[in-house]
C-alpha atoms as a PDB file:
ATOM      1  CA  MET A   1      88.774  82.522  69.079  1.00  0.00           C
ATOM      2  CA  ALA A   2      85.537  83.921  70.469  1.00  0.00           C
ATOM      3  CA  THR A   3      84.226  84.988  73.870  1.00  0.00           C
ATOM      4  CA  GLN A   4      83.836  88.052  76.026  1.00  0.00           C
ATOM      5  CA  GLN A   5      84.144  86.704  79.532  1.00  0.00           C
ATOM      6  CA  ARG A   6      84.208  89.492  82.081  1.00  0.00           C
ATOM      7  CA  THR A   7      85.307  88.781  85.647  1.00  0.00           C
ATOM      8  CA  ILE A   8      85.766  90.669  88.900  1.00  0.00           C
ATOM      9  CA  LEU A   9      87.348  88.972  91.922  1.00  0.00           C
ATOM     10  CA  TYR A  10      85.939  89.833  95.358  1.00  0.00           C
ATOM     11  CA  ALA A  11      86.802  88.806  98.909  1.00  0.00           C
ATOM     12  CA  LYS A  12      85.151  90.023 102.088  1.00  0.00           C
ATOM     13  CA  HIS A  13      88.303  89.192 104.052  1.00  0.00           C
ATOM     14  CA  LYS A  14      91.958  89.400 103.019  1.00  0.00           C
ATOM     15  CA  PRO A  15      93.037  86.182 101.248  1.00  0.00           C
ATOM     16  CA  LEU A  16      95.550  84.004 103.080  1.00  0.00           C
ATOM     17  CA  ASP A  17      99.222  84.572 102.264  1.00  0.00           C
ATOM     18  CA  LYS A  18     100.346  81.076 103.234  1.00  0.00           C
ATOM     19  CA  SER A  19     101.217  78.399 100.728  1.00  0.00           C
ATOM     20  CA  ALA A  20      98.372  76.241  99.490  1.00  0.00           C
ATOM     21  CA  THR A  21      98.623  72.480  98.999  1.00  0.00           C
ATOM     22  CA  VAL A  22      98.807  71.554  95.320  1.00  0.00           C
ATOM     23  CA  TYR A  23      97.881  68.197  93.783  1.00  0.00           C
ATOM     24  CA  ASP A  24      98.297  66.790  90.290  1.00  0.00           C
ATOM     25  CA  TYR A  25      95.347  65.579  88.225  1.00  0.00           C
ATOM     26  CA  ASP A  26      95.662  62.101  89.735  1.00  0.00           C
ATOM     27  CA  GLY A  27      95.320  63.511  93.256  1.00  0.00           C
ATOM     28  CA  LYS A  28      99.005  63.083  94.130  1.00  0.00           C
ATOM     29  CA  LEU A  29     100.674  65.749  96.296  1.00  0.00           C
ATOM     30  CA  ILE A  30     103.057  67.997  94.366  1.00  0.00           C
ATOM     31  CA  HIS A  31     106.308  68.933  96.124  1.00  0.00           C
ATOM     32  CA  PHE A  32     107.099  72.381  94.807  1.00  0.00           C
ATOM     33  CA  PRO A  33     109.601  73.176  93.419  1.00  0.00           C
ATOM     34  CA  ASP A  34     110.956  69.768  94.619  1.00  0.00           C
ATOM     35  CA  SER A  35     111.414  68.449  98.138  1.00  0.00           C
ATOM     36  CA  GLN A  36     115.244  68.444  97.958  1.00  0.00           C
ATOM     37  CA  TYR A  37     115.380  72.231  97.456  1.00  0.00           C
ATOM     38  CA  ARG A  38     114.591  72.931 101.081  1.00  0.00           C
ATOM     39  CA  TYR A  39     116.420  76.279 101.234  1.00  0.00           C
ATOM     40  CA  VAL A  40     114.310  77.960  98.558  1.00  0.00           C
ATOM     41  CA  ILE A  41     110.943  76.532  99.597  1.00  0.00           C
ATOM     42  CA  PRO A  42     110.058  79.577 101.789  1.00  0.00           C
ATOM     43  CA  ILE A  43     110.640  81.885  98.812  1.00  0.00           C
ATOM     44  CA  TRP A  44     108.699  79.689  96.423  1.00  0.00           C
ATOM     45  CA  SER A  45     105.801  79.452  98.857  1.00  0.00           C
ATOM     46  CA  GLN A  46     104.724  82.945  97.772  1.00  0.00           C
ATOM     47  CA  SER A  47     103.977  81.487  94.361  1.00  0.00           C
ATOM     48  CA  LEU A  48     101.644  78.925  95.907  1.00  0.00           C
ATOM     49  CA  SER A  49      99.346  81.368  97.675  1.00  0.00           C
ATOM     50  CA  PRO A  50      95.654  81.148  96.717  1.00  0.00           C
ATOM     51  CA  VAL A  51      95.993  84.497  94.944  1.00  0.00           C
ATOM     52  CA  SER A  52      98.978  83.298  92.881  1.00  0.00           C
ATOM     53  CA  LEU A  53      97.174  80.067  92.002  1.00  0.00           C
ATOM     54  CA  ASN A  54      94.072  82.109  91.078  1.00  0.00           C
ATOM     55  CA  THR A  55      91.804  80.236  93.460  1.00  0.00           C
ATOM     56  CA  ALA A  56      91.213  83.072  95.949  1.00  0.00           C
ATOM     57  CA  GLY A  57      88.076  85.120  96.288  1.00  0.00           C
ATOM     58  CA  GLU A  58      84.586  85.027  94.890  1.00  0.00           C
ATOM     59  CA  VAL A  59      84.230  85.165  91.111  1.00  0.00           C
ATOM     60  CA  LEU A  60      81.785  87.782  89.843  1.00  0.00           C
ATOM     61  CA  HIS A  61      81.023  87.163  86.161  1.00  0.00           C
ATOM     62  CA  TYR A  62      79.152  89.962  84.428  1.00  0.00           C
ATOM     63  CA  GLN A  63      77.966  91.257  81.084  1.00  0.00           C
ATOM     64  CA  PRO A  64      77.238  94.961  80.532  1.00  0.00           C
ATOM     65  CA  THR A  65      73.580  95.966  80.538  1.00  0.00           C
ATOM     66  CA  ILE A  66      74.093  99.451  79.083  1.00  0.00           C
ATOM     67  CA  VAL A  67      76.132 100.366  75.994  1.00  0.00           C
ATOM     68  CA  ALA A  68      76.513 103.919  74.731  1.00  0.00           C
ATOM     69  CA  SER A  69      78.684 105.849  72.317  1.00  0.00           C
ATOM     70  CA  ALA A  70      81.354 107.716  74.283  1.00  0.00           C
ATOM     71  CA  SER A  71      83.161 109.277  71.302  1.00  0.00           C
ATOM     72  CA  PRO A  72      83.381 108.850  67.504  1.00  0.00           C
ATOM     73  CA  SER A  73      85.791 105.946  68.092  1.00  0.00           C
ATOM     74  CA  GLY A  74      84.734 104.737  71.527  1.00  0.00           C
ATOM     75  CA  LEU A  75      82.061 102.941  73.521  1.00  0.00           C
ATOM     76  CA  ARG A  76      81.065 102.975  77.176  1.00  0.00           C
ATOM     77  CA  PHE A  77      79.813  99.759  78.803  1.00  0.00           C
ATOM     78  CA  GLN A  78      78.092  99.753  82.202  1.00  0.00           C
ATOM     79  CA  TYR A  79      76.967  97.143  84.690  1.00  0.00           C
ATOM     80  CA  GLU A  80      75.655  97.208  88.252  1.00  0.00           C
ATOM     81  CA  ASN A  81      74.656  94.710  90.921  1.00  0.00           C
ATOM     82  CA  LYS A  82      74.420  94.687  94.721  1.00  0.00           C
ATOM     83  CA  LYS A  83      78.230  94.657  95.147  1.00  0.00           C
ATOM     84  CA  ILE A  84      79.586  96.881  92.361  1.00  0.00           C
ATOM     85  CA  ALA A  85      78.907  99.625  89.853  1.00  0.00           C
ATOM     86  CA  LEU A  86      81.224  99.164  86.884  1.00  0.00           C
ATOM     87  CA  SER A  87      81.987 101.121  83.736  1.00  0.00           C
ATOM     88  CA  GLU A  88      84.332 100.345  80.829  1.00  0.00           C
ATOM     89  CA  GLU A  89      85.566 102.911  78.313  1.00  0.00           C
ATOM     90  CA  TRP A  90      86.778 101.314  75.054  1.00  0.00           C
ATOM     91  CA  ASN A  91      88.529 103.529  72.501  1.00  0.00           C
ATOM     92  CA  LEU A  92      90.477 102.900  69.326  1.00  0.00           C
ATOM     93  CA  ASP A  93      94.004 104.305  69.627  1.00  0.00           C
ATOM     94  CA  PRO A  94      94.326 107.084  67.025  1.00  0.00           C
ATOM     95  CA  ASP A  95      98.106 106.626  66.871  1.00  0.00           C
ATOM     96  CA  HIS A  96      98.118 102.828  66.528  1.00  0.00           C
ATOM     97  CA  THR A  97      95.314 101.348  64.458  1.00  0.00           C
ATOM     98  CA  HIS A  98      95.800  97.843  65.877  1.00  0.00           C
ATOM     99  CA  ASP A  99      95.352  98.962  69.502  1.00  0.00           C
ATOM    100  CA  ILE A 100      92.208  99.255  71.648  1.00  0.00           C
ATOM    101  CA  ARG A 101      92.593 101.244  74.859  1.00  0.00           C
ATOM    102  CA  VAL A 102      90.378 100.311  77.812  1.00  0.00           C
ATOM    103  CA  GLN A 103      89.765 101.983  81.156  1.00  0.00           C
ATOM    104  CA  MET A 104      87.710 100.152  83.767  1.00  0.00           C
ATOM    105  CA  THR A 105      86.272 101.935  86.806  1.00  0.00           C
ATOM    106  CA  LEU A 106      84.722 100.031  89.705  1.00  0.00           C
ATOM    107  CA  LYS A 107      82.738 101.617  92.531  1.00  0.00           C
ATOM    108  CA  ALA A 108      82.226  99.410  95.577  1.00  0.00           C
ATOM    109  CA  LYS A 109      78.719  99.084  96.967  1.00  0.00           C
ATOM    110  CA  GLN A 110      79.985  96.722  99.675  1.00  0.00           C
ATOM    111  CA  SER A 111      83.273  96.995 101.560  1.00  0.00           C
ATOM    112  CA  GLY A 112      85.851  94.348 100.744  1.00  0.00           C
ATOM    113  CA  TYR A 113      88.781  93.417  98.517  1.00  0.00           C
ATOM    114  CA  TYR A 114      88.366  93.799  94.747  1.00  0.00           C
ATOM    115  CA  SER A 115      90.502  92.893  91.740  1.00  0.00           C
ATOM    116  CA  LEU A 116      89.694  94.032  88.198  1.00  0.00           C
ATOM    117  CA  SER A 117      90.421  91.543  85.431  1.00  0.00           C
ATOM    118  CA  SER A 118      90.876  92.464  81.781  1.00  0.00           C
ATOM    119  CA  PRO A 119      87.947  91.018  79.785  1.00  0.00           C
ATOM    120  CA  SER A 120      88.685  87.919  77.710  1.00  0.00           C
ATOM    121  CA  LEU A 121      88.644  89.522  74.275  1.00  0.00           C
ATOM    122  CA  ALA A 122      89.388  86.221  72.501  1.00  0.00           C
ATOM    123  CA  ILE A 123      90.115  82.612  73.458  1.00  0.00           C
ATOM    124  CA  GLY A 124      92.903  80.527  71.954  1.00  0.00           C
ATOM    125  CA  ASP A 125      92.971  76.791  71.327  1.00  0.00           C
ATOM    126  CA  ARG A 126      94.760  75.134  74.256  1.00  0.00           C
ATOM    127  CA  LYS A 127      95.989  72.316  72.008  1.00  0.00           C
ATOM    128  CA  GLN A 128      97.105  74.360  69.005  1.00  0.00           C
ATOM    129  CA  PHE A 129      98.837  77.723  69.194  1.00  0.00           C
ATOM    130  CA  GLN A 130     102.108  79.069  67.848  1.00  0.00           C
ATOM    131  CA  TRP A 131     103.462  80.791  70.955  1.00  0.00           C
ATOM    132  CA  ALA A 132     102.491  82.217  74.328  1.00  0.00           C
ATOM    133  CA  VAL A 133     104.691  84.463  76.449  1.00  0.00           C
ATOM    134  CA  ILE A 134     104.873  86.633  79.528  1.00  0.00           C
ATOM    135  CA  PRO A 135     108.275  88.254  78.950  1.00  0.00           C
ATOM    136  CA  GLY A 136     110.738  87.270  81.651  1.00  0.00           C
ATOM    137  CA  LEU A 137     108.564  84.471  83.022  1.00  0.00           C
ATOM    138  CA  PHE A 138     106.941  82.022  80.594  1.00  0.00           C
ATOM    139  CA  GLN A 139     107.319  81.197  76.931  1.00  0.00           C
ATOM    140  CA  GLY A 140     106.390  78.181  74.876  1.00  0.00           C
ATOM    141  CA  ALA A 141     104.355  76.588  72.109  1.00  0.00           C
ATOM    142  CA  ALA A 142     102.446  74.142  74.323  1.00  0.00           C
ATOM    143  CA  LEU A 143     100.839  73.781  77.732  1.00  0.00           C
ATOM    144  CA  ASN A 144     102.876  71.613  80.087  1.00  0.00           C
ATOM    145  CA  PRO A 145     100.822  69.407  82.447  1.00  0.00           C
ATOM    146  CA  ASP A 146     103.899  68.980  84.702  1.00  0.00           C
ATOM    147  CA  PHE A 147     103.194  71.837  87.117  1.00  0.00           C
ATOM    148  CA  VAL A 148     106.661  71.977  88.669  1.00  0.00           C
ATOM    149  CA  ASP A 149     108.416  71.766  85.317  1.00  0.00           C
ATOM    150  CA  ALA A 150     106.372  74.624  83.863  1.00  0.00           C
ATOM    151  CA  TYR A 151     105.782  76.895  86.868  1.00  0.00           C
ATOM    152  CA  ALA A 152     109.149  76.584  88.598  1.00  0.00           C
ATOM    153  CA  TYR A 153     111.493  76.033  85.674  1.00  0.00           C
ATOM    154  CA  GLY A 154     109.712  77.722  82.789  1.00  0.00           C
ATOM    155  CA  HIS A 155     109.509  74.682  80.507  1.00  0.00           C
ATOM    156  CA  GLY A 156     106.397  75.480  78.499  1.00  0.00           C
ATOM    157  CA  ILE A 157     103.252  77.178  79.750  1.00  0.00           C
ATOM    158  CA  PRO A 158     101.594  76.120  83.029  1.00  0.00           C
ATOM    159  CA  ASP A 159      98.224  74.495  82.291  1.00  0.00           C
ATOM    160  CA  ARG A 160      96.625  76.317  85.215  1.00  0.00           C
ATOM    161  CA  PRO A 161      95.544  79.992  85.409  1.00  0.00           C
ATOM    162  CA  VAL A 162      98.406  81.083  87.683  1.00  0.00           C
ATOM    163  CA  ILE A 163      98.902  84.816  88.274  1.00  0.00           C
ATOM    164  CA  VAL A 164     102.512  86.012  88.380  1.00  0.00           C
ATOM    165  CA  ARG A 165     104.082  89.132  89.852  1.00  0.00           C
ATOM    166  CA  GLU A 166     105.229  92.069  87.783  1.00  0.00           C
ATOM    167  CA  ARG A 167     108.603  92.254  89.551  1.00  0.00           C
ATOM    168  CA  THR A 168     110.156  89.609  87.279  1.00  0.00           C
ATOM    169  CA  ALA A 169     108.406  90.544  84.037  1.00  0.00           C
ATOM    170  CA  SER A 170     110.612  92.410  81.582  1.00  0.00           C
ATOM    171  CA  THR A 171     107.568  93.881  79.798  1.00  0.00           C
ATOM    172  CA  LEU A 172     104.157  94.311  81.402  1.00  0.00           C
ATOM    173  CA  ALA A 173     102.206  92.302  78.851  1.00  0.00           C
ATOM    174  CA  ALA A 174     100.878  88.819  78.131  1.00  0.00           C
ATOM    175  CA  LEU A 175     100.922  87.676  74.486  1.00  0.00           C
ATOM    176  CA  LEU A 176      99.400  84.813  72.519  1.00  0.00           C
ATOM    177  CA  THR A 177      99.988  83.955  68.847  1.00  0.00           C
ATOM    178  CA  THR A 178      97.315  81.648  67.437  1.00  0.00           C
ATOM    179  CA  GLN A 179      97.817  78.848  64.957  1.00  0.00           C
ATOM    180  CA  SER A 180      96.615  81.189  62.198  1.00  0.00           C
ATOM    181  CA  GLY A 181      99.331  83.749  63.014  1.00  0.00           C
ATOM    182  CA  VAL A 182      97.251  86.388  64.801  1.00  0.00           C
ATOM    183  CA  THR A 183      98.873  87.808  67.936  1.00  0.00           C
ATOM    184  CA  LEU A 184      96.774  89.163  70.800  1.00  0.00           C
ATOM    185  CA  ALA A 185      98.542  91.076  73.550  1.00  0.00           C
ATOM    186  CA  THR A 186      97.014  92.515  76.714  1.00  0.00           C
ATOM    187  CA  VAL A 187      99.233  95.351  77.913  1.00  0.00           C
ATOM    188  CA  ALA A 188      99.153  97.360  81.146  1.00  0.00           C
ATOM    189  CA  GLU A 189      99.341 101.106  80.641  1.00  0.00           C
ATOM    190  CA  PRO A 190     102.577 102.665  81.986  1.00  0.00           C
ATOM    191  CA  GLY A 191     102.283 103.496  85.682  1.00  0.00           C
ATOM    192  CA  THR A 192     100.078 100.530  86.582  1.00  0.00           C
ATOM    193  CA  ALA A 193     102.755  98.362  88.211  1.00  0.00           C
ATOM    194  CA  ARG A 194     104.784  98.965  91.359  1.00  0.00           C
ATOM    195  CA  ASP A 195     107.623 101.464  91.543  1.00  0.00           C
ATOM    196  CA  PRO A 196     110.619  99.291  92.562  1.00  0.00           C
ATOM    197  CA  TRP A 197     112.255 102.172  94.432  1.00  0.00           C
ATOM    198  CA  LEU A 198     109.678 104.578  95.830  1.00  0.00           C
ATOM    199  CA  HIS A 199     110.764 107.575  97.906  1.00  0.00           C
ATOM    200  CA  ASP A 200     114.243 106.166  98.647  1.00  0.00           C
ATOM    201  CA  THR A 201     112.754 102.891  99.879  1.00  0.00           C
ATOM    202  CA  LYS A 202     113.027  99.488  98.230  1.00  0.00           C
ATOM    203  CA  THR A 203     109.503  98.567  97.126  1.00  0.00           C
ATOM    204  CA  HIS A 204     110.356  95.822  94.643  1.00  0.00           C
ATOM    205  CA  ALA A 205     108.247  93.324  96.598  1.00  0.00           C
ATOM    206  CA  ASP A 206     105.032  95.341  96.170  1.00  0.00           C
ATOM    207  CA  TRP A 207     102.475  93.586  93.961  1.00  0.00           C
ATOM    208  CA  LYS A 208     100.121  95.844  92.025  1.00  0.00           C
ATOM    209  CA  LEU A 209      99.775  94.003  88.711  1.00  0.00           C
ATOM    210  CA  GLY A 210      99.087  90.332  88.060  1.00  0.00           C
ATOM    211  CA  LEU A 211      99.829  88.722  84.693  1.00  0.00           C
ATOM    212  CA  SER A 212      98.417  85.473  83.352  1.00  0.00           C
ATOM    213  CA  LEU A 213      98.003  83.564  80.101  1.00  0.00           C
ATOM    214  CA  MET A 214      94.616  82.204  81.179  1.00  0.00           C
ATOM    215  CA  ASN A 215      91.447  83.538  82.696  1.00  0.00           C
ATOM    216  CA  ARG A 216      89.806  82.126  85.808  1.00  0.00           C
ATOM    217  CA  ASN A 217      87.983  79.554  83.659  1.00  0.00           C
ATOM    218  CA  ASN A 218      91.272  77.994  82.459  1.00  0.00           C
ATOM    219  CA  GLU A 219      90.731  79.448  78.994  1.00  0.00           C
ATOM    220  CA  LEU A 220      93.850  80.425  77.041  1.00  0.00           C
ATOM    221  CA  THR A 221      93.756  84.222  76.781  1.00  0.00           C
ATOM    222  CA  PRO A 222      96.235  86.950  77.857  1.00  0.00           C
ATOM    223  CA  THR A 223      94.831  88.381  81.091  1.00  0.00           C
ATOM    224  CA  LEU A 224      95.885  91.119  83.514  1.00  0.00           C
ATOM    225  CA  TYR A 225      94.705  91.828  87.081  1.00  0.00           C
ATOM    226  CA  HIS A 226      94.816  95.163  88.928  1.00  0.00           C
ATOM    227  CA  PRO A 227      94.881  95.700  91.800  1.00  0.00           C
ATOM    228  CA  VAL A 228      95.903  92.242  92.961  1.00  0.00           C
ATOM    229  CA  LEU A 229      93.354  90.732  95.344  1.00  0.00           C
ATOM    230  CA  GLY A 230      94.407  91.356  98.950  1.00  0.00           C
ATOM    231  CA  GLU A 231      97.311  93.613  97.986  1.00  0.00           C
ATOM    232  CA  ALA A 232      97.669  97.388  98.295  1.00  0.00           C
ATOM    233  CA  GLY A 233      94.816  99.297  96.703  1.00  0.00           C
ATOM    234  CA  SER A 234      92.431  96.345  96.527  1.00  0.00           C
ATOM    235  CA  TYR A 235      90.468  97.111  99.716  1.00  0.00           C
ATOM    236  CA  LEU A 236      87.575  99.477  99.131  1.00  0.00           C
ATOM    237  CA  ASN A 237      85.123 100.902 101.578  1.00  0.00           C
ATOM    238  CA  GLU A 238      81.578 101.335 100.380  1.00  0.00           C
ATOM    239  CA  GLY A 239      81.517 104.182  97.858  1.00  0.00           C
ATOM    240  CA  GLN A 240      85.228 104.086  96.990  1.00  0.00           C
ATOM    241  CA  GLU A 241      86.468 103.613  93.415  1.00  0.00           C
ATOM    242  CA  ILE A 242      89.425 102.035  91.612  1.00  0.00           C
ATOM    243  CA  THR A 243      90.464 102.246  87.958  1.00  0.00           C
ATOM    244  CA  PHE A 244      92.489  99.991  85.684  1.00  0.00           C
ATOM    245  CA  SER A 245      93.876 101.105  82.303  1.00  0.00           C
ATOM    246  CA  PHE A 246      95.271  98.709  79.717  1.00  0.00           C
ATOM    247  CA  ARG A 247      95.196  98.033  75.993  1.00  0.00           C
ATOM    248  CA  TYR A 248      94.755  95.192  73.574  1.00  0.00           C
ATOM    249  CA  THR A 249      97.003  94.891  70.535  1.00  0.00           C
ATOM    250  CA  ILE A 250      95.770  92.635  67.722  1.00  0.00           C
ATOM    251  CA  GLN A 251      98.036  92.079  64.718  1.00  0.00           C
ATOM    252  CA  GLN A 252      98.512  89.505  61.964  1.00  0.00           C
ATOM    253  CA  THR A 253     102.182  89.080  62.842  1.00  0.00           C
ATOM    254  CA  SER A 254     104.519  87.291  65.227  1.00  0.00           C
ATOM    255  CA  TRP A 255     104.555  87.775  68.976  1.00  0.00           C
ATOM    256  CA  TYR A 256     108.074  89.212  68.620  1.00  0.00           C
ATOM    257  CA  ASN A 257     106.895  92.076  66.422  1.00  0.00           C
ATOM    258  CA  VAL A 258     104.002  92.849  68.758  1.00  0.00           C
ATOM    259  CA  LEU A 259     106.355  92.814  71.744  1.00  0.00           C
ATOM    260  CA  GLY A 260     108.556  95.310  69.902  1.00  0.00           C
ATOM    261  CA  HIS A 261     105.533  97.571  69.431  1.00  0.00           C
ATOM    262  CA  VAL A 262     104.764  97.407  73.156  1.00  0.00           C
ATOM    263  CA  ILE A 263     108.363  98.168  74.122  1.00  0.00           C
ATOM    264  CA  LYS A 264     108.930 101.005  71.637  1.00  0.00           C
ATOM    265  CA  ASP A 265     105.503 102.572  71.117  1.00  0.00           C
ATOM    266  CA  VAL A 266     103.706 102.012  74.434  1.00  0.00           C
ATOM    267  CA  TYR A 267     106.549 102.085  76.954  1.00  0.00           C
ATOM    268  CA  LYS A 268     108.786 104.223  74.707  1.00  0.00           C
ATOM    269  CA  PHE A 269     111.930 102.415  75.821  1.00  0.00           C
ATOM    270  CA  SER A 270     114.034 104.175  73.171  1.00  0.00           C
ATOM    271  CA  ASN A 271     113.386 107.519  74.906  1.00  0.00           C
ATOM    272  CA  PHE A 272     114.989 106.455  78.165  1.00  0.00           C
END
């Protein structure tokens, strides 16, 4: 496990909402979720949008050019080009020694749609890992090359970097346990995702947080996106800013124990 890929997604125009055509690795058209399920195809088409398939927008890879000490237990990373000015604040969590809290802030230097992606802290072996899970959506010990079987029916992990909505996730985290038993979780800070019932109005369909078990390069690593490209909050005029707060949890233990930490210590479910 080793990399630090950093990625921002950018689009000058709003990405298309319509379903994209999907092919298998032999070039054969994939009927998703299967041609006989004609009544649910309009609903499933949302999951085949370019944003959901993680093919939308321009990919801006970057590496910080300035690093400074922000606190006794934190660092500030900065980067700038003709489109963006970006800063990252990384701090060890004083209450949980296995957690690193990160806040990214992007200032637009060109108007357009932007999506912040959590940096790829570590990369897992696609052929050998103990378990990968986005709670409520995917779980498995292997990548499944059958796209329909994995993406529609949840049999294993899709072998493509699909981005799923937070509305079905039971916990706002993506987790990977390596063959050596180390679990890495990327966890959205509370308040990042949509409010399902905002001001007496059903807002369950809003999409503010994307979850994935791969980055844009098809590398196996728990990845979060906020805001979602083309969705509310992603359009910035020149000079406007957006922030994204999340944390990494790294522990030599099972995914189940790390998930319990996220539920109890981060989201404080027992206090509800």
